[in-house]
mmCIF file of C-alpha atoms and ligand atoms in Angstrom:
data_model
loop_
_atom_site.group_PDB
_atom_site.id
_atom_site.type_symbol
_atom_site.label_atom_id
_atom_site.label_comp_id
_atom_site.label_asym_id
_atom_site.label_seq_id
_atom_site.Cartn_x
_atom_site.Cartn_y
_atom_site.Cartn_z
ATOM 1 C CA UNK A 1 -29.077 -10.614 0.009
ATOM 2 C CA UNK A 2 -25.772 -9.892 -1.554
ATOM 3 C CA UNK A 3 -25.093 -10.085 -5.238
ATOM 4 C CA UNK A 4 -23.192 -13.063 -6.539
ATOM 5 C CA UNK A 5 -20.643 -10.535 -7.744
ATOM 6 C CA UNK A 6 -19.670 -9.913 -4.153
ATOM 7 C CA UNK A 7 -18.613 -13.495 -3.875
ATOM 8 C CA UNK A 8 -15.270 -14.871 -4.816
ATOM 9 C CA UNK A 9 -14.705 -17.731 -7.233
ATOM 10 C CA UNK A 10 -15.584 -20.298 -4.622
ATOM 11 C CA UNK A 11 -18.902 -18.570 -3.989
ATOM 12 C CA UNK A 12 -17.858 -17.229 -0.627
ATOM 13 C CA UNK A 13 -18.599 -13.665 0.377
ATOM 14 C CA UNK A 14 -15.381 -11.689 0.256
ATOM 15 C CA UNK A 15 -13.843 -9.954 3.262
ATOM 16 C CA UNK A 16 -11.991 -6.829 2.185
ATOM 17 C CA UNK A 17 -9.996 -4.529 4.432
ATOM 18 C CA UNK A 18 -9.068 -0.939 3.671
ATOM 19 C CA UNK A 19 -6.432 0.862 5.700
ATOM 20 C CA UNK A 20 -5.719 4.588 5.554
ATOM 21 C CA UNK A 21 -3.292 6.497 7.732
ATOM 22 C CA UNK A 22 -4.782 9.422 9.650
ATOM 23 C CA UNK A 23 -3.687 12.883 8.376
ATOM 24 C CA UNK A 24 -0.595 11.108 7.098
ATOM 25 C CA UNK A 25 2.097 13.696 6.251
ATOM 26 C CA UNK A 26 0.986 15.932 9.110
ATOM 27 C CA UNK A 27 0.923 13.100 11.630
ATOM 28 C CA UNK A 28 4.485 12.125 10.707
ATOM 29 C CA UNK A 29 5.550 15.748 11.237
ATOM 30 C CA UNK A 30 3.870 15.758 14.655
ATOM 31 C CA UNK A 31 5.779 12.626 15.537
ATOM 32 C CA UNK A 32 9.071 14.185 14.439
ATOM 33 C CA UNK A 33 8.314 17.500 16.172
ATOM 34 C CA UNK A 34 6.271 16.682 19.292
ATOM 35 C CA UNK A 35 6.236 20.337 20.370
ATOM 36 C CA UNK A 36 3.893 21.068 17.418
ATOM 37 C CA UNK A 37 1.313 18.615 18.695
ATOM 38 C CA UNK A 38 -1.979 20.317 19.519
ATOM 39 C CA UNK A 39 -1.246 23.217 17.184
ATOM 40 C CA UNK A 40 -2.719 23.600 13.703
ATOM 41 C CA UNK A 41 -0.097 22.035 11.439
ATOM 42 C CA UNK A 42 -0.036 22.409 7.679
ATOM 43 C CA UNK A 43 2.341 20.527 5.374
ATOM 44 C CA UNK A 44 2.785 21.980 1.920
ATOM 45 C CA UNK A 45 4.185 24.898 -0.037
ATOM 46 C CA UNK A 46 5.737 27.853 1.771
ATOM 47 C CA UNK A 47 2.928 30.373 2.406
ATOM 48 C CA UNK A 48 5.304 33.346 2.350
ATOM 49 C CA UNK A 49 7.429 32.561 -0.662
ATOM 50 C CA UNK A 50 6.129 33.964 -3.954
ATOM 51 C CA UNK A 51 3.088 35.113 -2.007
ATOM 52 C CA UNK A 52 2.138 31.582 -1.282
ATOM 53 C CA UNK A 53 1.684 29.745 -4.556
ATOM 54 C CA UNK A 54 1.219 26.030 -4.306
ATOM 55 C CA UNK A 55 -1.124 23.986 -2.175
ATOM 56 C CA UNK A 56 -1.720 22.297 1.172
ATOM 57 C CA UNK A 57 -0.562 18.675 0.950
ATOM 58 C CA UNK A 58 -1.873 17.615 4.348
ATOM 59 C CA UNK A 59 -2.975 19.103 7.627
ATOM 60 C CA UNK A 60 -3.873 17.871 11.096
ATOM 61 C CA UNK A 61 -7.291 17.959 12.725
ATOM 62 C CA UNK A 62 -6.575 21.217 14.559
ATOM 63 C CA UNK A 63 -5.911 22.899 11.186
ATOM 64 C CA UNK A 64 -9.091 21.374 9.759
ATOM 65 C CA UNK A 65 -11.069 23.254 12.422
ATOM 66 C CA UNK A 66 -10.116 26.434 10.546
ATOM 67 C CA UNK A 67 -11.545 25.080 7.316
ATOM 68 C CA UNK A 68 -8.161 24.059 5.912
ATOM 69 C CA UNK A 69 -8.166 21.041 3.565
ATOM 70 C CA UNK A 70 -5.578 19.285 1.442
ATOM 71 C CA UNK A 71 -5.487 20.611 -2.101
ATOM 72 C CA UNK A 72 -6.378 24.140 -0.958
ATOM 73 C CA UNK A 73 -4.155 27.062 -2.061
ATOM 74 C CA UNK A 74 -1.511 27.532 0.616
ATOM 75 C CA UNK A 75 -2.140 31.308 0.574
ATOM 76 C CA UNK A 76 -5.782 30.683 1.480
ATOM 77 C CA UNK A 77 -4.815 28.383 4.349
ATOM 78 C CA UNK A 78 -2.474 31.093 5.617
ATOM 79 C CA UNK A 79 -5.332 33.599 5.674
ATOM 80 C CA UNK A 80 -7.533 31.138 7.522
ATOM 81 C CA UNK A 81 -4.891 30.369 10.129
ATOM 82 C CA UNK A 82 -1.863 32.700 10.103
ATOM 83 C CA UNK A 83 -0.624 31.408 13.459
ATOM 84 C CA UNK A 84 -0.532 27.787 12.196
ATOM 85 C CA UNK A 85 2.699 25.822 11.864
ATOM 86 C CA UNK A 86 3.632 25.562 8.181
ATOM 87 C CA UNK A 87 6.112 22.862 7.239
ATOM 88 C CA UNK A 88 7.591 21.840 3.880
ATOM 89 C CA UNK A 89 6.943 18.413 2.378
ATOM 90 C CA UNK A 90 9.604 15.875 3.367
ATOM 91 C CA UNK A 91 8.645 13.253 0.828
ATOM 92 C CA UNK A 92 11.701 11.078 1.401
ATOM 93 C CA UNK A 93 10.688 10.533 5.015
ATOM 94 C CA UNK A 94 7.018 9.900 4.175
ATOM 95 C CA UNK A 95 8.022 7.301 1.592
ATOM 96 C CA UNK A 96 10.182 5.510 4.104
ATOM 97 C CA UNK A 97 7.354 5.428 6.636
ATOM 98 C CA UNK A 98 4.948 4.279 3.936
ATOM 99 C CA UNK A 99 7.183 1.326 3.057
ATOM 100 C CA UNK A 100 7.424 0.346 6.685
ATOM 101 C CA UNK A 101 3.617 0.525 7.086
ATOM 102 C CA UNK A 102 3.022 -1.662 4.034
ATOM 103 C CA UNK A 103 5.530 -4.212 5.218
ATOM 104 C CA UNK A 104 3.654 -4.398 8.532
ATOM 105 C CA UNK A 105 0.333 -4.928 6.722
ATOM 106 C CA UNK A 106 2.015 -7.548 4.555
ATOM 107 C CA UNK A 107 2.995 -9.491 7.674
ATOM 108 C CA UNK A 108 -0.722 -10.027 8.299
ATOM 109 C CA UNK A 109 -1.936 -10.536 4.726
ATOM 110 C CA UNK A 110 0.020 -11.389 1.621
ATOM 111 C CA UNK A 111 -2.784 -10.184 -0.644
ATOM 112 C CA UNK A 112 -2.406 -6.455 -0.432
ATOM 113 C CA UNK A 113 -2.794 -3.672 -2.972
ATOM 114 C CA UNK A 114 -1.331 -0.292 -2.143
ATOM 115 C CA UNK A 115 -3.284 2.489 -3.803
ATOM 116 C CA UNK A 116 -1.550 5.547 -2.334
ATOM 117 C CA UNK A 117 1.369 6.278 -0.014
ATOM 118 C CA UNK A 118 -0.913 5.885 2.994
ATOM 119 C CA UNK A 119 -3.654 3.621 1.708
ATOM 120 C CA UNK A 120 -4.000 -0.080 0.912
ATOM 121 C CA UNK A 121 -6.548 -2.832 0.425
ATOM 122 C CA UNK A 122 -6.150 -6.385 1.660
ATOM 123 C CA UNK A 123 -8.274 -9.352 0.629
ATOM 124 C CA UNK A 124 -8.757 -11.343 3.836
ATOM 125 C CA UNK A 125 -11.191 -13.879 2.386
ATOM 126 C CA UNK A 126 -8.706 -16.701 2.623
ATOM 127 C CA UNK A 127 -7.073 -15.383 5.747
ATOM 128 C CA UNK A 128 -9.982 -15.130 8.214
ATOM 129 C CA UNK A 129 -13.244 -16.967 8.831
ATOM 130 C CA UNK A 130 -15.575 -14.038 9.455
ATOM 131 C CA UNK A 131 -15.820 -10.316 10.183
ATOM 132 C CA UNK A 132 -15.067 -10.862 13.854
ATOM 133 C CA UNK A 133 -11.709 -12.385 13.002
ATOM 134 C CA UNK A 134 -11.109 -9.660 10.423
ATOM 135 C CA UNK A 135 -11.643 -7.042 13.115
ATOM 136 C CA UNK A 136 -9.194 -8.797 15.422
ATOM 137 C CA UNK A 137 -6.652 -8.799 12.624
ATOM 138 C CA UNK A 138 -7.247 -5.076 12.083
ATOM 139 C CA UNK A 139 -6.630 -4.465 15.777
ATOM 140 C CA UNK A 140 -3.329 -6.299 15.537
ATOM 141 C CA UNK A 141 -2.278 -4.293 12.477
ATOM 142 C CA UNK A 142 -3.165 -1.034 14.195
ATOM 143 C CA UNK A 143 -1.276 -2.028 17.327
ATOM 144 C CA UNK A 144 1.840 -2.975 15.387
ATOM 145 C CA UNK A 145 1.804 0.295 13.434
ATOM 146 C CA UNK A 146 1.350 2.231 16.661
ATOM 147 C CA UNK A 147 4.203 0.374 18.341
ATOM 148 C CA UNK A 148 6.621 0.412 15.457
ATOM 149 C CA UNK A 149 5.910 3.755 13.812
ATOM 150 C CA UNK A 150 4.050 5.593 16.574
ATOM 151 C CA UNK A 151 1.275 6.495 14.124
ATOM 152 C CA UNK A 152 -2.473 5.954 14.045
ATOM 153 C CA UNK A 153 -4.555 4.752 11.153
ATOM 154 C CA UNK A 154 -8.136 3.805 10.423
ATOM 155 C CA UNK A 155 -9.457 0.557 9.039
ATOM 156 C CA UNK A 156 -12.660 -0.335 7.205
ATOM 157 C CA UNK A 157 -13.848 -3.893 6.650
ATOM 158 C CA UNK A 158 -16.643 -4.981 4.345
ATOM 159 C CA UNK A 159 -17.627 -7.197 1.415
ATOM 160 C CA UNK A 160 -15.949 -5.180 -1.346
ATOM 161 C CA UNK A 161 -13.436 -2.410 -1.949
ATOM 162 C CA UNK A 162 -15.954 0.399 -2.229
ATOM 163 C CA UNK A 163 -17.683 -0.499 1.033
ATOM 164 C CA UNK A 164 -14.369 -1.084 2.842
ATOM 165 C CA UNK A 165 -13.213 2.401 1.828
ATOM 166 C CA UNK A 166 -16.469 3.961 2.978
ATOM 167 C CA UNK A 167 -16.212 2.031 6.256
ATOM 168 C CA UNK A 168 -12.672 3.354 6.730
ATOM 169 C CA UNK A 169 -13.810 6.918 6.157
ATOM 170 C CA UNK A 170 -16.454 6.402 8.880
ATOM 171 C CA UNK A 171 -13.833 4.961 11.226
ATOM 172 C CA UNK A 172 -11.606 8.049 11.076
ATOM 173 C CA UNK A 173 -9.617 8.921 13.087
ATOM 174 C CA UNK A 174 -7.931 5.965 14.779
ATOM 175 C CA UNK A 175 -10.884 3.584 14.456
ATOM 176 C CA UNK A 176 -12.119 0.335 12.955
ATOM 177 C CA UNK A 177 -15.500 0.025 11.268
ATOM 178 C CA UNK A 178 -17.118 -3.133 9.927
ATOM 179 C CA UNK A 179 -19.995 -2.971 7.461
ATOM 180 C CA UNK A 180 -21.666 -6.341 6.887
ATOM 181 C CA UNK A 181 -23.767 -6.936 3.785
ATOM 182 C CA UNK A 182 -27.053 -6.332 5.611
ATOM 183 C CA UNK A 183 -25.747 -2.986 6.886
ATOM 184 C CA UNK A 184 -24.860 -1.637 3.455
ATOM 185 C CA UNK A 185 -28.120 0.138 2.592
ATOM 186 C CA UNK A 186 -28.749 1.614 6.041
ATOM 187 C CA UNK A 187 -25.216 3.012 5.969
ATOM 188 C CA UNK A 188 -24.969 4.396 2.440
ATOM 189 C CA UNK A 189 -28.526 5.302 1.381
ATOM 190 C CA UNK A 190 -28.469 8.734 3.001
ATOM 191 C CA UNK A 191 -24.882 9.569 2.174
ATOM 192 C CA UNK A 192 -24.234 12.174 -0.497
ATOM 193 C CA UNK A 193 -23.484 10.712 -3.952
ATOM 194 C CA UNK A 194 -19.943 12.086 -3.633
ATOM 195 C CA UNK A 195 -19.244 9.356 -1.069
ATOM 196 C CA UNK A 196 -19.113 6.937 -4.015
ATOM 197 C CA UNK A 197 -15.477 6.580 -5.074
ATOM 198 C CA UNK A 198 -15.229 8.046 -8.563
ATOM 199 C CA UNK A 199 -17.976 10.644 -8.096
ATOM 200 C CA UNK A 200 -16.489 14.133 -7.881
ATOM 201 C CA UNK A 201 -18.038 17.608 -8.012
ATOM 202 C CA UNK A 202 -18.734 17.502 -11.762
ATOM 203 C CA UNK A 203 -20.535 14.156 -11.727
ATOM 204 C CA UNK A 204 -22.450 15.273 -8.650
ATOM 205 C CA UNK A 205 -23.564 18.410 -10.477
ATOM 206 C CA UNK A 206 -24.952 16.406 -13.404
ATOM 207 C CA UNK A 207 -26.818 14.084 -11.031
ATOM 208 C CA UNK A 208 -28.133 17.072 -9.046
ATOM 209 C CA UNK A 209 -29.443 18.715 -12.159
ATOM 210 C CA UNK A 210 -31.186 15.591 -13.448
ATOM 211 C CA UNK A 211 -32.716 14.885 -10.048
ATOM 212 C CA UNK A 212 -33.533 18.557 -9.424
ATOM 213 C CA UNK A 213 -32.035 18.164 -6.003
ATOM 214 C CA UNK A 214 -29.109 20.208 -4.712
ATOM 215 C CA UNK A 215 -27.449 17.477 -2.675
ATOM 216 C CA UNK A 216 -28.501 14.117 -4.082
ATOM 217 C CA UNK A 217 -28.186 11.090 -1.793
ATOM 218 C CA UNK A 218 -26.964 7.652 -2.847
ATOM 219 C CA UNK A 219 -30.529 6.331 -2.657
ATOM 220 C CA UNK A 220 -31.553 9.023 -5.171
ATOM 221 C CA UNK A 221 -28.930 7.607 -7.492
ATOM 222 C CA UNK A 222 -30.893 4.356 -7.519
ATOM 223 C CA UNK A 223 -33.724 6.146 -9.361
ATOM 224 C CA UNK A 224 -31.658 6.105 -12.560
ATOM 225 C CA UNK A 225 -31.804 3.106 -14.860
ATOM 226 C CA UNK A 226 -28.509 1.605 -15.925
ATOM 227 C CA UNK A 227 -29.254 2.775 -19.472
ATOM 228 C CA UNK A 228 -29.732 6.360 -18.317
ATOM 229 C CA UNK A 229 -26.467 6.360 -16.337
ATOM 230 C CA UNK A 230 -24.570 4.980 -19.330
ATOM 231 C CA UNK A 231 -26.149 7.658 -21.502
ATOM 232 C CA UNK A 232 -24.964 10.320 -19.047
ATOM 233 C CA UNK A 233 -21.531 9.005 -18.093
ATOM 234 C CA UNK A 234 -20.541 6.304 -20.579
ATOM 235 C CA UNK A 235 -18.798 3.292 -19.146
ATOM 236 C CA UNK A 236 -18.517 4.897 -15.725
ATOM 237 C CA UNK A 237 -22.316 4.965 -15.614
ATOM 238 C CA UNK A 238 -22.431 1.190 -15.366
ATOM 239 C CA UNK A 239 -20.069 1.328 -12.418
ATOM 240 C CA UNK A 240 -22.159 4.002 -10.691
ATOM 241 C CA UNK A 241 -25.274 1.866 -11.151
ATOM 242 C CA UNK A 242 -23.590 -0.910 -9.173
ATOM 243 C CA UNK A 243 -22.048 1.387 -6.602
ATOM 244 C CA UNK A 244 -25.322 3.145 -5.736
ATOM 245 C CA UNK A 245 -26.342 -0.354 -4.658
ATOM 246 C CA UNK A 246 -23.175 -0.895 -2.644
ATOM 247 C CA UNK A 247 -21.810 -3.361 -5.170
ATOM 248 C CA UNK A 248 -18.246 -3.467 -6.435
ATOM 249 C CA UNK A 249 -16.719 -6.540 -7.942
ATOM 250 C CA UNK A 250 -13.248 -5.119 -8.543
ATOM 251 C CA UNK A 251 -10.572 -7.435 -7.150
ATOM 252 C CA UNK A 252 -7.727 -6.580 -4.817
ATOM 253 C CA UNK A 253 -4.837 -6.556 -7.231
ATOM 254 C CA UNK A 254 -1.902 -8.007 -5.363
ATOM 255 C CA UNK A 255 1.438 -6.632 -6.387
ATOM 256 C CA UNK A 256 2.913 -9.153 -8.735
ATOM 257 C CA UNK A 257 5.108 -11.074 -6.444
ATOM 258 C CA UNK A 258 8.262 -12.344 -7.968
ATOM 259 C CA UNK A 259 8.918 -15.844 -6.674
ATOM 260 C CA UNK A 260 12.596 -15.158 -6.736
ATOM 261 C CA UNK A 261 14.943 -12.246 -7.250
ATOM 262 C CA UNK A 262 18.435 -12.703 -8.596
ATOM 263 C CA UNK A 263 21.433 -11.034 -10.201
ATOM 264 C CA UNK A 264 24.266 -12.437 -12.224
ATOM 265 C CA UNK A 265 27.553 -11.230 -13.620
ATOM 266 C CA UNK A 266 29.620 -12.403 -16.566
ATOM 267 C CA UNK A 267 33.352 -11.780 -16.212
ATOM 268 C CA UNK A 268 35.164 -9.990 -19.027
ATOM 269 C CA UNK A 269 37.661 -12.842 -18.922
ATOM 270 C CA UNK A 270 36.962 -16.263 -17.452
ATOM 271 C CA UNK A 271 38.699 -16.515 -14.109
ATOM 272 C CA UNK A 272 39.748 -18.874 -11.321
ATOM 273 C CA UNK A 273 40.877 -16.093 -9.017
ATOM 274 C CA UNK A 274 38.881 -16.489 -5.791
ATOM 275 C CA UNK A 275 39.464 -12.882 -4.750
ATOM 276 C CA UNK A 276 37.941 -11.509 -7.985
ATOM 277 C CA UNK A 277 35.005 -13.885 -7.847
ATOM 278 C CA UNK A 278 34.220 -13.162 -4.197
ATOM 279 C CA UNK A 279 34.388 -9.407 -4.776
ATOM 280 C CA UNK A 280 31.831 -9.616 -7.579
ATOM 281 C CA UNK A 281 29.734 -12.049 -5.606
ATOM 282 C CA UNK A 282 29.494 -9.729 -2.592
ATOM 283 C CA UNK A 283 28.252 -6.990 -4.873
ATOM 284 C CA UNK A 284 25.545 -9.255 -6.267
ATOM 285 C CA UNK A 285 24.419 -10.173 -2.752
ATOM 286 C CA UNK A 286 24.204 -6.478 -1.830
ATOM 287 C CA UNK A 287 22.075 -5.709 -4.873
ATOM 288 C CA UNK A 288 19.717 -8.594 -4.216
ATOM 289 C CA UNK A 289 19.509 -7.594 -0.566
ATOM 290 C CA UNK A 290 18.479 -4.055 -1.490
ATOM 291 C CA UNK A 291 15.588 -5.331 -3.578
ATOM 292 C CA UNK A 292 14.318 -7.942 -1.171
ATOM 293 C CA UNK A 293 15.178 -6.888 2.368
ATOM 294 C CA UNK A 294 11.533 -6.336 3.399
ATOM 295 C CA UNK A 295 10.374 -9.714 2.136
ATOM 296 C CA UNK A 296 10.443 -13.112 3.739
ATOM 297 C CA UNK A 297 12.774 -15.522 1.989
ATOM 298 C CA UNK A 298 12.993 -19.265 2.176
ATOM 299 C CA UNK A 299 16.234 -20.019 0.419
ATOM 300 C CA UNK A 300 19.224 -18.861 -1.589
ATOM 301 C CA UNK A 301 20.761 -20.176 -4.801
ATOM 302 C CA UNK A 302 24.218 -19.666 -6.227
ATOM 303 C CA UNK A 303 24.811 -20.163 -9.942
ATOM 304 C CA UNK A 304 28.153 -20.866 -11.564
ATOM 305 C CA UNK A 305 28.795 -21.127 -15.272
ATOM 306 C CA UNK A 306 32.205 -22.495 -16.219
ATOM 307 C CA UNK A 307 34.410 -21.616 -19.188
ATOM 308 C CA UNK A 308 32.899 -24.548 -21.114
ATOM 309 C CA UNK A 309 29.383 -23.154 -20.458
ATOM 310 C CA UNK A 310 28.552 -25.976 -18.135
ATOM 311 C CA UNK A 311 26.239 -24.425 -15.514
ATOM 312 C CA UNK A 312 25.664 -25.618 -11.962
ATOM 313 C CA UNK A 313 23.499 -24.367 -9.132
ATOM 314 C CA UNK A 314 23.713 -24.976 -5.397
ATOM 315 C CA UNK A 315 20.879 -24.192 -3.063
ATOM 316 C CA UNK A 316 20.093 -23.865 0.656
ATOM 317 C CA UNK A 317 16.570 -23.615 1.990
ATOM 318 C CA UNK A 318 15.313 -22.660 5.427
ATOM 319 C CA UNK A 319 12.197 -21.522 7.324
ATOM 320 C CA UNK A 320 10.767 -18.385 5.650
ATOM 321 C CA UNK A 321 12.175 -15.352 7.435
ATOM 322 C CA UNK A 322 13.179 -11.743 7.142
ATOM 323 C CA UNK A 323 16.927 -11.377 7.348
ATOM 324 C CA UNK A 324 20.044 -9.234 7.561
ATOM 325 C CA UNK A 325 22.604 -8.643 4.855
ATOM 326 C CA UNK A 326 25.161 -10.618 6.843
ATOM 327 C CA UNK A 327 22.831 -13.602 7.004
ATOM 328 C CA UNK A 328 22.419 -13.472 3.238
ATOM 329 C CA UNK A 329 26.129 -13.139 2.631
ATOM 330 C CA UNK A 330 26.941 -16.034 4.946
ATOM 331 C CA UNK A 331 24.424 -18.345 3.280
ATOM 332 C CA UNK A 332 25.657 -17.312 -0.163
ATOM 333 C CA UNK A 333 29.365 -17.580 0.651
ATOM 334 C CA UNK A 334 28.964 -21.105 2.017
ATOM 335 C CA UNK A 335 27.672 -22.198 -1.357
ATOM 336 C CA UNK A 336 30.127 -20.173 -3.398
ATOM 337 C CA UNK A 337 33.112 -21.608 -1.506
ATOM 338 C CA UNK A 338 31.914 -25.104 -2.367
ATOM 339 C CA UNK A 339 32.026 -24.159 -6.033
ATOM 340 C CA UNK A 340 35.488 -22.662 -5.702
ATOM 341 C CA UNK A 341 36.802 -25.719 -3.876
ATOM 342 C CA UNK A 342 35.067 -28.211 -6.124
ATOM 343 C CA UNK A 343 36.453 -27.463 -9.568
ATOM 344 C CA UNK A 344 39.593 -26.409 -11.345
ATOM 345 C CA UNK A 345 37.759 -24.923 -14.288
ATOM 346 C CA UNK A 346 37.661 -21.197 -14.866
ATOM 347 C CA UNK A 347 34.393 -19.453 -14.088
ATOM 348 C CA UNK A 348 32.577 -17.467 -16.752
ATOM 349 C CA UNK A 349 29.527 -16.296 -14.823
ATOM 350 C CA UNK A 350 28.435 -16.128 -11.202
ATOM 351 C CA UNK A 351 24.896 -15.501 -9.981
ATOM 352 C CA UNK A 352 22.980 -15.149 -6.738
ATOM 353 C CA UNK A 353 19.258 -15.559 -6.196
ATOM 354 C CA UNK A 354 16.868 -15.595 -3.231
ATOM 355 C CA UNK A 355 13.605 -17.504 -3.115
ATOM 356 C CA UNK A 356 10.764 -15.430 -1.769
ATOM 357 C CA UNK A 357 8.141 -16.999 0.435
HETATM 358 P P1 TTP B 1 -5.343 11.290 2.455
HETATM 359 O O1 TTP B 1 -5.424 9.908 3.002
HETATM 360 O O2 TTP B 1 -6.369 11.761 1.498
HETATM 361 O O3 TTP B 1 -5.367 12.352 3.638
HETATM 362 P P2 TTP B 1 -4.709 12.326 5.061
HETATM 363 O O4 TTP B 1 -4.024 11.020 5.353
HETATM 364 O O5 TTP B 1 -3.845 13.546 5.191
HETATM 365 O O6 TTP B 1 -5.950 12.533 6.003
HETATM 366 P P3 TTP B 1 -7.082 11.501 6.420
HETATM 367 O O7 TTP B 1 -6.943 11.352 7.918
HETATM 368 O O8 TTP B 1 -8.371 12.165 6.052
HETATM 369 O O9 TTP B 1 -6.806 10.228 5.678
HETATM 370 O O10 TTP B 1 -3.935 11.520 1.794
HETATM 371 C C1 TTP B 1 -2.760 10.911 2.305
HETATM 372 C C2 TTP B 1 -1.548 11.793 2.114
HETATM 373 O O11 TTP B 1 -1.374 12.048 0.737
HETATM 374 C C3 TTP B 1 -1.698 13.144 2.794
HETATM 375 O O12 TTP B 1 -1.247 13.146 4.127
HETATM 376 C C4 TTP B 1 -0.922 14.029 1.907
HETATM 377 C C5 TTP B 1 -0.944 13.395 0.556
HETATM 378 N N1 TTP B 1 -1.835 14.154 -0.332
HETATM 379 C C6 TTP B 1 -1.286 15.098 -1.183
HETATM 380 O O13 TTP B 1 -0.064 15.276 -1.231
HETATM 381 N N2 TTP B 1 -2.133 15.823 -1.984
HETATM 382 C C7 TTP B 1 -3.497 15.672 -1.951
HETATM 383 O O14 TTP B 1 -4.242 16.346 -2.679
HETATM 384 C C8 TTP B 1 -4.056 14.665 -1.053
HETATM 385 C C9 TTP B 1 -5.533 14.437 -0.969
HETATM 386 C C10 TTP B 1 -3.186 13.955 -0.281
HETATM 387 MG MG1 MG B 2 -4.985 9.164 5.019
#
């Protein structure tokens, strides 16, 4: 039986997907430098400079065999594996890849929440009928990411965010794991309490002490009453009480999607000069394009306010699609030229707006 909290407003069990790129920064570096593939690769601070202050940001599986982990002092990782390949962090590149990954995921589900550069949740409840379909969708996402970015990722699918994240962890690397509601206890009961998102070393220590057990399991966590957990951890205690039982009602918080994005410009002096107006207009289109180029749009609007403050809009709509800057400019210019041809009044303000799917 699953708790009613696992159900959405319509009473249906939710289907939540969690996606996490495998050894993200390090995998991108392997892609960029194929000759490093197969060698221990560590991305982070320079191990030689200043005697290696700073930390490991990411490392590949070969490096992990030497006990290297992200967050570790870079000097320590150097001692563990002096022959490893050490590369600096190229954040600009990783951000670009991250954006591309999220836009791929967004093609398959509009309800996504990115929680880190390489990690996102998607609520598939309204998108698929069952876990089988969710898994097929995950396969498609993985394939697209592999084809487009030449990178692997792992995907977890379950009834809530906590369980989807745990499923994803179990799927690593390059896998898909589904955990249905009846599989929750068999899967999590014997995991260490630190597998619960939000439980770190300090919380684990408190639980270990109370339970008189060095490495408490999630099922041991169920021995605490809710009252006791609140006494120990405050508000977080309530959350742990639920999570020891595999329950998590937190929603996937979709990025607030603007329905439209637009820019406008008021001239210093009202004008009829087509050249001036078109120049400004092109700039507006460019700005709007920059903000929306990854999204699907279904129309464009041009706004004109005349010297007497009378304001008119003209609009074109089309099938939702991703698009080029030229496409946007063409659609916009068609409308703008109608304004310019249609009136003798001077223009005070011009605006451009796209409607997002
Ligand atoms: P993670 O998803 O935690 O790790 P990962 O992708 O390297 O490996 P895994 O296969 O286990 O998912 O973090 C994603 C990226 O975020 C990681 O490549 C580097 C960066 N990062 C840091 O910069 N500092 C950190 O402390 C951690 C944990 C990650
Ligand atoms: Mg990752």
